[in-house]
């Protein structure tokens, strides 16, 4: 009897401790994001009131209105979407085909190709930036969105290949062999059998690629120059440097700049998480 | 039924059968098809990876490229100059501190949060909700992370206010511009932004631990400490090692958070090899020196990556 009672008590204590831990964790992880949201609907003068207000005393959507009516700021968003979507399309194209080759074909230097795909991920972006600068100027792509699309693909393709190879490996070979026996080409087997079967993997790779491209900062900062070619992460910093006291607008910009990835994440949470883990652990 | 008595079923034209035909031609054709599928990737990797890596090594042995029309070959002089620069050596040390501290704290926070989520004492909905909140920092891009923390840690900001109200500090703290605090502040921000990746992988790992291991330990009367160190940690070890090495490489190369928060300052207090390289190239226009510095960072990353690949191969 007494052991059951102590066990019940210790379990209750465990539960209380757990909830305290979770609350502290949620405060640490979530409070900054909440503060961002709250600051974006406060007037700028209220942000640095001391003592600070938690909920806005004056509710205003001016910061959002200001962004949505500014062609310059909307351009940052348009650029980010263009670059991210182009990178997703091109990465999926290259990644699916390369994953197919690695999963279904034997060819000379296969081991070498595999090793290269894994090891390029270790090359620091800052090291690549210096030659990219020369290369992009030479290709006449400096200060264009193409410079970003091409350089981002270097980071996204290896991950896409690893993921797609892994997914294709889980699909029974008999399925695509059957297409070939019926006289179909290998391309048809890929398109009609493997791609539909690997859809969860493709979604996961697409979402991850979008996030990487949407969030990139270093190349966007260094390989573009004119304001009309800036992406959201760089654009926010530019505005920050110019109107460093417009905090509510900066926060509204940050909220809008985080929405695409947040939405992708909430929608495709499961694929995202399994993809990330698989990528990290298998890679 | 033994394996020898079962007839191998080979209804489809398998490689075995085609071997009787002109094998090498088939082999070549299959190879060509494979390389056809690989060609977009190989093209991108050749132009955007192989060529630039060769270029950066070449740059690092020349007198100032890009800025000078006919740069001369100077051998390893740039490396000698670099290692002789006390700021570079300081940056190397700080990169080490930044990286090791970040990886350790990512692991500690990630594991703590993952274990809380996996405790089995929570209702499903609560567990899912907390998971989303805990992953949240990972959704924000570095440039937004930094702006957000600049607001929160502003001398007149909410964190100073809370700390002052709780009597933990007497005067408002300049978290970014005080040279004694800047590196710690930057590491803190980097930890906040990066632990969810660890947490997610470790959570998947925890869910994969067979529960009968814990049940057996509970029957033997093992306390939580014993269960943690003799079951949880050993079971997670492969994931922890893999994640730690990956995270080590990433943090070694971390640029935007440091660059945007402090630019390497104040008084080089947060200078790392990445910010040092960037400043050499894009504010001092010393592209050859920057290349040498970039190559040093590359070589350090490559050594860690080599361990990572070996570790992964050993697991397979």
Coordinates of C-alpha atoms in Angstrom, one line a residue:
Chain A
X1 CA 0.0 0.0 0.0
X2 CA 2.6 2.5 1.1
X3 CA 4.8 1.8 -2.0
X4 CA 1.8 2.5 -4.2
X5 CA 1.2 5.7 -2.4
X6 CA 4.8 6.9 -2.7
X7 CA 4.8 5.9 -6.3
X8 CA 1.7 7.9 -6.9
X9 CA 3.2 10.9 -5.1
X10 CA 6.5 10.6 -7.0
X11 CA 4.6 10.4 -10.3
X12 CA 2.6 13.5 -9.3
X13 CA 5.9 15.3 -8.4
X14 CA 7.3 14.2 -11.8
X15 CA 4.3 15.6 -13.6
X16 CA 4.6 18.9 -11.8
X17 CA 8.3 19.1 -12.6
X18 CA 7.6 18.2 -16.2
X19 CA 5.0 21.0 -16.6
X20 CA 7.3 23.5 -15.0
X21 CA 10.1 22.4 -17.4
X22 CA 7.8 22.6 -20.4
X23 CA 6.5 26.0 -19.5
X24 CA 10.0 27.4 -19.1
X25 CA 10.9 25.8 -22.4
X26 CA 7.9 27.3 -24.1
X27 CA 8.7 30.7 -22.6
X28 CA 12.3 30.5 -23.9
X29 CA 11.3 29.2 -27.4
X30 CA 8.0 31.0 -27.9
X31 CA 8.3 34.3 -26.1
X32 CA 10.5 36.0 -28.7
X33 CA 8.1 35.1 -31.5
X34 CA 5.2 36.3 -29.5
X35 CA 7.0 39.6 -28.8
X36 CA 7.6 40.0 -32.5
X37 CA 3.9 39.6 -33.3
X38 CA 2.8 41.9 -30.5
X39 CA 5.4 44.6 -31.4
X40 CA 4.2 44.5 -35.0
X41 CA 0.7 45.7 -33.9
X42 CA 1.9 48.4 -31.5
X43 CA 2.6 51.9 -32.6
X44 CA 6.3 52.6 -32.8
X45 CA 6.2 55.0 -29.8
X46 CA 4.8 52.3 -27.6
X47 CA 7.6 49.8 -28.3
X48 CA 10.2 51.6 -26.2
X49 CA 8.0 52.8 -23.4
X50 CA 9.7 52.0 -20.1
X51 CA 8.2 50.0 -18.4
X52 CA 7.3 48.1 -21.6
X53 CA 3.7 47.2 -22.3
X54 CA 2.9 43.5 -23.0
X55 CA -0.4 43.7 -24.9
X56 CA -0.6 46.8 -27.1
X57 CA -2.3 49.8 -25.5
X58 CA -3.1 51.1 -28.9
X59 CA -3.8 48.4 -31.5
X60 CA -2.7 49.4 -35.0
X61 CA -2.1 47.6 -38.3
X62 CA -0.2 50.7 -39.8
X63 CA 3.0 48.8 -40.0
X64 CA 1.5 46.1 -42.2
X65 CA -0.3 48.7 -44.3
X66 CA 2.9 50.5 -44.7
X67 CA 4.7 47.4 -46.1
X68 CA 1.8 46.3 -48.3
X69 CA 1.6 49.7 -49.9
X70 CA 5.3 50.0 -50.6
X71 CA 6.4 48.8 -54.0
X72 CA 9.9 48.6 -52.8
X73 CA 9.1 46.3 -49.9
X74 CA 6.8 44.1 -51.9
X75 CA 9.6 43.7 -54.4
X76 CA 11.7 42.0 -51.7
X77 CA 9.0 39.5 -51.3
X78 CA 8.4 39.0 -55.0
X79 CA 12.2 38.4 -55.4
X80 CA 12.3 35.9 -52.5
X81 CA 9.4 33.9 -53.9
X82 CA 10.8 33.9 -57.5
X83 CA 14.2 32.7 -56.3
X84 CA 12.8 30.1 -53.9
X85 CA 10.4 28.6 -56.3
X86 CA 12.9 28.5 -59.1
X87 CA 15.4 26.8 -56.8
X88 CA 12.8 24.3 -55.8
X89 CA 11.8 23.4 -59.4
X90 CA 15.4 23.1 -60.6
X91 CA 16.6 21.2 -57.5
X92 CA 13.7 18.7 -57.8
X93 CA 14.5 18.2 -61.5
X94 CA 18.2 17.6 -60.9
X95 CA 17.7 15.7 -57.6
X96 CA 15.0 13.3 -58.9
X97 CA 17.1 12.3 -61.9
X98 CA 20.3 11.9 -60.0
X99 CA 18.6 10.0 -57.2
X100 CA 17.1 7.7 -59.9
X101 CA 20.6 7.1 -61.4
X102 CA 22.1 6.3 -58.0
X103 CA 19.2 4.1 -56.9
X104 CA 18.7 2.0 -60.1
X105 CA 21.8 2.0 -62.2
X106 CA 25.3 0.6 -61.9
X107 CA 27.9 2.8 -63.6
X108 CA 31.6 3.5 -63.4
X109 CA 32.8 5.8 -60.6
X110 CA 29.4 5.5 -58.8
X111 CA 31.2 5.4 -55.5
X112 CA 33.1 8.6 -56.3
X113 CA 29.9 10.4 -57.3
X114 CA 28.3 9.3 -54.0
X115 CA 31.3 10.6 -52.0
X116 CA 31.3 13.9 -53.9
X117 CA 27.6 14.4 -53.2
X118 CA 28.1 13.9 -49.5
X119 CA 31.3 15.8 -49.1
X120 CA 30.4 19.0 -51.0
X121 CA 28.2 19.8 -48.0
X122 CA 31.2 20.5 -45.9
X123 CA 32.6 23.3 -48.1
X124 CA 32.0 26.6 -46.2
X125 CA 29.7 29.1 -48.1
X126 CA 32.1 31.9 -47.2
X127 CA 35.0 30.1 -48.9
X128 CA 32.9 29.6 -52.1
X129 CA 31.8 33.3 -52.0
X130 CA 35.1 34.7 -53.1
X131 CA 35.4 32.7 -56.4
X132 CA 31.6 33.0 -56.9
X133 CA 32.1 36.7 -56.9
X134 CA 34.6 36.5 -59.8
X135 CA 32.6 33.7 -61.5
X136 CA 29.3 35.5 -61.4
X137 CA 30.8 38.7 -62.7
X138 CA 32.4 36.7 -65.5
X139 CA 29.1 35.0 -66.4
X140 CA 27.5 38.5 -66.5
X141 CA 25.1 37.4 -63.7
X142 CA 26.2 39.8 -61.0
X143 CA 23.3 41.6 -59.5
X144 CA 20.7 39.2 -61.0
X145 CA 18.4 36.7 -59.3
X146 CA 20.0 34.0 -61.5
X147 CA 23.2 34.5 -59.5
X148 CA 21.3 33.5 -56.4
X149 CA 19.3 30.6 -58.0
X150 CA 22.5 29.0 -59.3
X151 CA 24.5 29.3 -56.1
X152 CA 21.6 28.1 -53.9
X153 CA 21.3 25.0 -56.0
X154 CA 24.8 23.9 -54.9
X155 CA 23.5 23.7 -51.3
X156 CA 20.1 22.2 -52.1
X157 CA 20.9 19.5 -54.7
X158 CA 23.1 17.3 -52.6
X159 CA 20.5 17.1 -49.9
X160 CA 17.8 16.4 -52.6
X161 CA 19.9 13.6 -54.1
X162 CA 20.5 11.9 -50.7
X163 CA 16.8 12.1 -49.9
X164 CA 15.5 11.0 -53.3
X165 CA 18.0 8.1 -53.5
X166 CA 16.8 7.0 -50.1
X167 CA 13.2 7.1 -51.1
X168 CA 13.7 5.4 -54.4
X169 CA 15.6 2.6 -52.6
X170 CA 12.5 1.9 -50.5
X171 CA 10.4 1.3 -53.7
X172 CA 10.5 -2.3 -55.0
X173 CA 12.6 -2.6 -58.2
X174 CA 9.9 -4.9 -59.7
X175 CA 7.6 -1.9 -60.2
X176 CA 9.8 0.0 -62.6
X177 CA 11.3 -3.2 -64.1
X178 CA 7.7 -4.1 -65.2
X179 CA 7.4 -0.9 -67.2
X180 CA 10.7 -1.6 -68.9
X181 CA 9.6 -5.2 -69.7
X182 CA 6.5 -3.8 -71.4
X183 CA 8.9 -1.9 -73.6
X184 CA 8.8 1.4 -71.8
X185 CA 11.9 3.6 -71.5
X186 CA 13.8 4.1 -68.2
X187 CA 12.5 7.7 -68.3
X188 CA 8.9 6.4 -68.5
X189 CA 9.5 4.1 -65.6
X190 CA 10.8 7.1 -63.6
X191 CA 7.9 9.3 -64.5
X192 CA 5.1 6.9 -64.3
X193 CA 6.1 4.7 -61.4
X194 CA 8.8 6.1 -59.2
X195 CA 7.8 9.8 -59.1
X196 CA 4.2 9.1 -58.0
X197 CA 5.4 6.5 -55.4
X198 CA 8.0 8.9 -54.0
X199 CA 5.6 11.8 -53.6
X200 CA 6.0 12.2 -49.8
X201 CA 9.8 12.4 -50.3
X202 CA 9.4 14.9 -53.1
X203 CA 7.2 17.1 -50.9
X204 CA 9.7 16.9 -48.1
X205 CA 12.6 17.8 -50.4
X206 CA 10.6 20.6 -51.9
X207 CA 9.7 22.1 -48.6
X208 CA 13.2 21.9 -47.2
X209 CA 14.6 23.4 -50.4
X210 CA 12.2 26.3 -50.3
X211 CA 13.2 27.0 -46.7
X212 CA 16.9 27.0 -47.4
X213 CA 16.4 29.3 -50.4
X214 CA 14.0 31.6 -48.7
X215 CA 16.3 32.0 -45.7
X216 CA 19.7 32.4 -47.4
X217 CA 21.6 35.6 -46.5
X218 CA 25.3 35.6 -47.4
X219 CA 25.1 35.1 -51.2
X220 CA 22.0 37.4 -51.4
X221 CA 24.0 40.1 -49.7
X222 CA 27.1 39.8 -51.7
X223 CA 26.0 38.8 -55.2
X224 CA 23.2 41.4 -55.7
X225 CA 23.6 45.1 -55.4
X226 CA 20.6 47.1 -56.5
X227 CA 17.6 47.3 -54.2
X228 CA 15.3 45.9 -56.9
X229 CA 17.2 42.6 -56.7
X230 CA 17.2 42.2 -52.9
X231 CA 15.5 39.3 -51.1
X232 CA 13.6 39.5 -47.8
X233 CA 16.4 38.6 -45.4
X234 CA 18.7 41.3 -47.0
X235 CA 15.9 43.8 -47.5
X236 CA 15.0 43.7 -43.8
X237 CA 18.5 44.5 -42.9
X238 CA 18.7 47.3 -45.4
X239 CA 15.6 48.9 -43.9
X240 CA 16.9 48.3 -40.4
X241 CA 20.1 50.2 -41.3
X242 CA 18.1 53.1 -42.7
X243 CA 15.2 53.5 -40.3
X244 CA 16.5 51.8 -37.3
X245 CA 13.8 53.3 -35.1
X246 CA 10.9 51.9 -37.1
X247 CA 10.7 48.8 -34.9
X248 CA 7.0 48.1 -35.5
X249 CA 7.5 48.1 -39.2
X250 CA 10.6 45.8 -38.9
X251 CA 8.6 43.4 -36.8
X252 CA 5.7 43.4 -39.2
X253 CA 8.2 42.7 -42.0
X254 CA 9.7 39.9 -39.9
X255 CA 6.3 38.4 -39.4
X256 CA 5.5 38.5 -43.1
X257 CA 8.9 37.2 -43.9
X258 CA 8.4 34.2 -41.6
X259 CA 4.9 33.3 -42.7
X260 CA 5.8 31.2 -45.8
X261 CA 8.2 28.9 -44.0
X262 CA 5.9 28.7 -41.0
X263 CA 2.9 27.7 -43.2
X264 CA 5.0 25.2 -45.1
X265 CA 6.2 23.8 -41.8
X266 CA 2.7 23.5 -40.2
X267 CA 1.2 21.9 -43.4
X268 CA 4.0 19.4 -44.0
X269 CA 5.2 18.9 -40.5
X270 CA 5.5 15.2 -40.7
X271 CA 7.3 15.1 -44.0
X272 CA 9.6 17.9 -42.8
X273 CA 10.5 16.3 -39.6
X274 CA 11.1 12.8 -41.1
X275 CA 13.0 14.3 -44.0
X276 CA 15.2 16.3 -41.7
X277 CA 16.0 13.4 -39.4
X278 CA 16.6 11.1 -42.3
X279 CA 18.8 13.6 -44.0
X280 CA 20.8 14.3 -40.9
X281 CA 21.2 10.8 -39.7
X282 CA 21.6 8.9 -42.9
X283 CA 23.6 11.5 -44.8
Chain B
X1 CA 13.3 -25.9 -47.2
X2 CA 17.0 -25.3 -47.7
X3 CA 18.3 -22.6 -50.1
X4 CA 19.8 -25.1 -52.5
X5 CA 16.6 -26.8 -53.2
X6 CA 14.7 -23.6 -54.0
X7 CA 15.0 -22.7 -57.6
X8 CA 16.0 -19.0 -58.0
X9 CA 13.0 -17.5 -59.7
X10 CA 14.3 -15.4 -62.6
X11 CA 11.3 -14.6 -64.8
X12 CA 12.6 -11.1 -65.7
X13 CA 15.7 -10.5 -67.8
X14 CA 18.1 -10.0 -65.0
X15 CA 21.8 -9.0 -65.3
X16 CA 22.7 -12.7 -64.9
X17 CA 21.0 -13.6 -68.2
X18 CA 22.3 -10.6 -70.1
X19 CA 25.8 -11.6 -69.2
X20 CA 25.6 -14.3 -71.9
X21 CA 25.2 -11.5 -74.4
X22 CA 27.6 -8.7 -75.2
X23 CA 28.0 -7.7 -71.6
X24 CA 30.3 -4.7 -71.9
X25 CA 28.0 -2.9 -74.4
X26 CA 25.0 -3.2 -72.1
X27 CA 27.2 -2.1 -69.2
X28 CA 28.3 0.9 -71.2
X29 CA 24.8 1.7 -72.3
X30 CA 23.5 1.6 -68.7
X31 CA 26.4 3.7 -67.7
X32 CA 25.6 6.3 -70.3
X33 CA 22.0 6.4 -69.3
X34 CA 23.0 6.9 -65.7
X35 CA 25.3 9.7 -66.6
X36 CA 22.5 11.2 -68.7
X37 CA 20.4 11.4 -65.6
X38 CA 23.3 12.7 -63.6
X39 CA 24.2 15.4 -66.1
X40 CA 22.3 18.4 -64.7
X41 CA 23.8 17.7 -61.2
X42 CA 27.3 17.1 -62.6
X43 CA 27.1 20.3 -64.6
X44 CA 26.1 22.4 -61.6
X45 CA 28.7 20.7 -59.4
X46 CA 31.4 21.2 -61.9
X47 CA 30.7 24.9 -62.6
X48 CA 29.6 26.0 -59.1
X49 CA 31.7 23.7 -56.9
X50 CA 34.8 22.1 -58.6
X51 CA 35.8 25.2 -60.5
X52 CA 35.3 27.6 -57.5
X53 CA 37.3 25.3 -55.1
X54 CA 40.2 25.2 -57.5
X55 CA 39.9 29.0 -58.0
X56 CA 40.0 29.7 -54.3
X57 CA 43.1 27.6 -53.7
X58 CA 44.7 29.3 -56.7
X59 CA 43.7 32.8 -55.4
X60 CA 45.2 32.1 -52.1
X61 CA 48.7 31.7 -53.6
X62 CA 48.6 34.9 -55.6
X63 CA 49.2 38.6 -54.8
X64 CA 45.9 40.5 -54.5
X65 CA 43.6 39.0 -57.2
X66 CA 40.6 40.7 -58.7
X67 CA 42.0 44.1 -57.5
X68 CA 45.3 43.8 -59.4
X69 CA 45.5 43.2 -63.1
X70 CA 48.4 40.8 -63.2
X71 CA 48.7 39.1 -59.8
X72 CA 52.0 37.4 -59.0
X73 CA 52.5 33.9 -57.6
X74 CA 53.5 34.4 -53.9
X75 CA 53.4 30.7 -52.7
X76 CA 52.3 30.4 -49.1
X77 CA 53.1 34.1 -48.2
X78 CA 49.4 34.9 -47.7
X79 CA 49.1 32.0 -45.2
X80 CA 52.2 33.2 -43.4
X81 CA 50.8 36.8 -43.2
X82 CA 47.5 35.4 -42.0
X83 CA 48.9 33.3 -39.2
X84 CA 51.0 36.2 -38.1
X85 CA 47.9 38.4 -37.7
X86 CA 46.9 38.4 -34.0
X87 CA 43.3 39.2 -35.0
X88 CA 43.2 36.1 -37.2
X89 CA 44.5 34.0 -34.3
X90 CA 41.9 35.6 -32.0
X91 CA 39.3 34.8 -34.6
X92 CA 40.4 31.2 -34.7
X93 CA 40.2 30.9 -30.9
X94 CA 36.8 32.5 -30.8
X95 CA 35.5 30.3 -33.6
X96 CA 36.5 27.4 -31.4
X97 CA 34.7 28.8 -28.4
X98 CA 31.6 29.7 -30.4
X99 CA 31.5 26.3 -32.1
X100 CA 32.1 24.1 -29.1
X101 CA 29.8 26.0 -26.8
X102 CA 27.0 26.1 -29.4
X103 CA 27.2 22.4 -30.1
X104 CA 27.2 21.4 -26.5
X105 CA 24.3 23.7 -25.6
X106 CA 22.3 22.6 -28.7
X107 CA 22.8 19.0 -27.5
X108 CA 21.8 19.8 -23.9
X109 CA 18.7 21.8 -24.8
X110 CA 17.7 19.5 -27.6
X111 CA 18.0 16.4 -25.5
X112 CA 16.2 18.0 -22.5
X113 CA 13.3 19.2 -24.7
X114 CA 13.1 15.9 -26.6
X115 CA 12.9 13.9 -23.3
X116 CA 10.2 16.2 -21.9
X117 CA 8.1 15.7 -25.1
X118 CA 8.7 12.0 -25.0
X119 CA 8.0 11.4 -21.3
X120 CA 4.7 9.8 -22.0
X121 CA 3.1 11.8 -19.2
X122 CA 1.5 14.4 -21.5
X123 CA -1.8 14.3 -23.3
X124 CA -1.3 13.9 -27.1
X125 CA -2.6 17.4 -27.9
X126 CA -0.3 19.1 -25.3
X127 CA 2.7 17.2 -26.6
X128 CA 2.0 18.2 -30.2
X129 CA 1.5 21.8 -29.2
X130 CA 4.7 22.0 -27.2
X131 CA 6.5 20.4 -30.0
X132 CA 5.5 23.1 -32.4
X133 CA 6.4 25.9 -30.0
X134 CA 9.8 24.3 -29.3
X135 CA 10.5 24.0 -33.0
X136 CA 9.5 27.6 -33.6
X137 CA 12.9 29.3 -33.4
X138 CA 14.1 27.1 -36.2
X139 CA 11.5 28.6 -38.6
X140 CA 13.0 32.1 -38.6
X141 CA 15.8 33.1 -40.9
X142 CA 19.0 34.4 -39.4
X143 CA 18.4 38.0 -40.3
X144 CA 15.0 38.0 -38.6
X145 CA 16.4 36.2 -35.6
X146 CA 19.0 38.9 -35.1
X147 CA 16.6 41.8 -35.5
X148 CA 14.2 40.2 -33.0
X149 CA 16.9 39.7 -30.4
X150 CA 18.2 43.2 -31.0
X151 CA 14.8 44.4 -30.0
X152 CA 14.5 42.1 -27.0
X153 CA 18.1 42.8 -25.8
X154 CA 18.0 46.5 -26.5
X155 CA 19.2 48.5 -23.4
X156 CA 15.6 49.8 -23.1
X157 CA 14.1 46.5 -24.1
X158 CA 12.0 44.0 -22.4
X159 CA 14.7 41.6 -21.2
X160 CA 16.6 44.4 -19.4
X161 CA 13.3 45.5 -17.9
X162 CA 12.5 42.0 -16.6
X163 CA 16.0 41.5 -15.2
X164 CA 16.0 44.9 -13.5
X165 CA 12.5 44.3 -12.0
X166 CA 13.7 40.9 -10.6
X167 CA 16.8 42.8 -9.2
X168 CA 19.2 40.5 -11.2
X169 CA 20.9 43.5 -12.7
X170 CA 21.3 47.0 -11.3
X171 CA 21.9 49.0 -14.6
X172 CA 20.6 48.3 -18.0
X173 CA 23.0 46.0 -19.9
X174 CA 24.5 46.7 -23.3
X175 CA 24.4 43.1 -24.5
X176 CA 25.9 43.7 -27.9
X177 CA 28.3 46.6 -27.5
X178 CA 30.0 45.5 -24.2
X179 CA 33.1 43.6 -25.4
X180 CA 33.0 41.3 -22.3
X181 CA 29.4 40.2 -23.1
X182 CA 29.2 40.3 -26.9
X183 CA 30.5 36.8 -27.6
X184 CA 28.2 35.3 -25.0
X185 CA 25.2 37.2 -26.4
X186 CA 25.9 36.0 -29.9
X187 CA 26.4 32.4 -28.7
X188 CA 23.1 32.6 -26.8
X189 CA 21.2 33.8 -30.0
X190 CA 22.9 31.0 -32.0
X191 CA 21.8 28.4 -29.4
X192 CA 18.2 29.7 -29.5
X193 CA 18.1 29.5 -33.3
X194 CA 19.8 26.1 -33.6
X195 CA 18.7 23.7 -30.9
X196 CA 15.4 22.6 -32.6
X197 CA 17.3 20.6 -35.2
X198 CA 18.9 18.5 -32.5
X199 CA 15.6 18.2 -30.7
X200 CA 13.8 16.8 -33.7
X201 CA 16.4 14.2 -34.5
X202 CA 16.8 13.2 -30.8
X203 CA 13.0 12.9 -30.5
X204 CA 12.9 10.5 -33.4
X205 CA 15.7 8.6 -31.8
X206 CA 14.0 8.4 -28.4
X207 CA 10.8 7.1 -30.0
X208 CA 12.9 4.4 -31.6
X209 CA 14.2 3.0 -28.2
X210 CA 12.4 -0.2 -27.5
X211 CA 10.2 0.3 -24.4
X212 CA 11.0 -3.1 -23.0
X213 CA 14.5 -1.9 -22.2
X214 CA 13.0 0.6 -19.8
X215 CA 10.5 -1.9 -18.4
X216 CA 13.3 -4.4 -17.7
X217 CA 15.2 -1.7 -15.9
X218 CA 12.2 -0.6 -13.9
X219 CA 11.7 -4.2 -12.7
X220 CA 15.3 -4.3 -11.6
X221 CA 14.5 -1.2 -9.6
X222 CA 16.8 1.1 -11.6
X223 CA 16.3 4.9 -10.9
X224 CA 16.0 7.5 -13.5
X225 CA 19.6 8.3 -13.4
X226 CA 20.6 4.8 -14.1
X227 CA 18.0 4.5 -16.9
X228 CA 19.3 7.7 -18.5
X229 CA 22.9 6.8 -18.4
X230 CA 22.7 3.1 -19.2
X231 CA 19.8 3.1 -21.7
X232 CA 18.9 6.5 -23.1
X233 CA 22.4 7.8 -23.8
X234 CA 23.9 4.6 -25.2
X235 CA 20.8 4.1 -27.4
X236 CA 21.0 7.7 -28.7
X237 CA 24.8 7.7 -29.1
X238 CA 24.9 7.1 -32.9
X239 CA 22.5 10.0 -33.5
X240 CA 24.2 12.3 -31.0
X241 CA 27.6 11.7 -32.6
X242 CA 26.3 12.2 -36.1
X243 CA 24.4 15.4 -35.2
X244 CA 27.2 16.8 -33.1
X245 CA 29.6 16.4 -36.1
X246 CA 27.2 18.0 -38.5
X247 CA 26.4 20.8 -36.1
X248 CA 30.1 21.3 -35.5
X249 CA 30.7 21.9 -39.2
X250 CA 27.7 24.2 -39.5
X251 CA 28.6 26.3 -36.5
X252 CA 32.2 26.5 -37.6
X253 CA 30.9 28.2 -40.8
X254 CA 28.1 30.3 -39.1
X255 CA 28.1 33.7 -40.7
X256 CA 24.8 35.6 -40.7
X257 CA 24.0 35.6 -37.0
X258 CA 27.4 36.9 -36.0
X259 CA 27.8 39.3 -38.9
X260 CA 24.4 40.9 -38.4
X261 CA 24.5 41.0 -34.6
X262 CA 27.9 42.5 -34.1
X263 CA 29.9 42.4 -37.4
X264 CA 32.7 40.8 -35.5
X265 CA 33.0 43.7 -33.1
X266 CA 33.1 45.4 -30.6
X267 CA 37.0 45.4 -30.7
X268 CA 37.0 42.0 -32.5
X269 CA 35.3 40.4 -29.5
X270 CA 33.1 38.3 -31.7
X271 CA 35.4 38.0 -34.7
X272 CA 35.3 34.4 -36.1
X273 CA 37.1 33.0 -39.2
X274 CA 33.9 33.5 -41.2
X275 CA 33.4 37.2 -40.4
X276 CA 37.1 37.8 -40.7
X277 CA 37.1 36.3 -44.2
X278 CA 34.1 38.3 -45.2
X279 CA 35.6 41.6 -43.9
X280 CA 38.9 40.9 -45.7
X281 CA 37.2 40.4 -49.0
X282 CA 34.3 42.8 -48.9
X283 CA 35.5 45.7 -46.8
X284 CA 39.3 45.6 -47.2
X285 CA 39.1 44.2 -50.8
X286 CA 42.0 41.8 -50.0
X287 CA 40.6 38.9 -52.0
X288 CA 43.8 36.8 -51.9
X289 CA 44.1 37.0 -48.1
X290 CA 40.4 36.3 -47.8
X291 CA 40.9 33.2 -50.0
X292 CA 43.7 32.0 -47.7
X293 CA 41.5 32.5 -44.7
X294 CA 38.6 30.7 -46.5
X295 CA 40.9 27.8 -47.3
X296 CA 41.9 27.5 -43.7
X297 CA 38.2 27.3 -42.7
X298 CA 37.6 24.8 -45.5
X299 CA 40.4 22.5 -44.3
X300 CA 39.2 22.5 -40.7
X301 CA 35.7 21.7 -41.9
X302 CA 37.1 18.9 -44.2
X303 CA 38.8 17.2 -41.3
X304 CA 35.6 17.1 -39.3
X305 CA 33.7 16.0 -42.4
X306 CA 36.2 13.2 -42.8
X307 CA 35.4 11.9 -39.3
X308 CA 31.7 12.2 -40.1
X309 CA 31.9 10.2 -43.3
X310 CA 34.0 7.5 -41.6
X311 CA 31.6 7.3 -38.7
X312 CA 28.6 7.0 -41.1
X313 CA 30.4 4.3 -43.1
X314 CA 31.3 2.4 -39.9
X315 CA 27.6 2.4 -39.0
X316 CA 26.6 1.0 -42.3

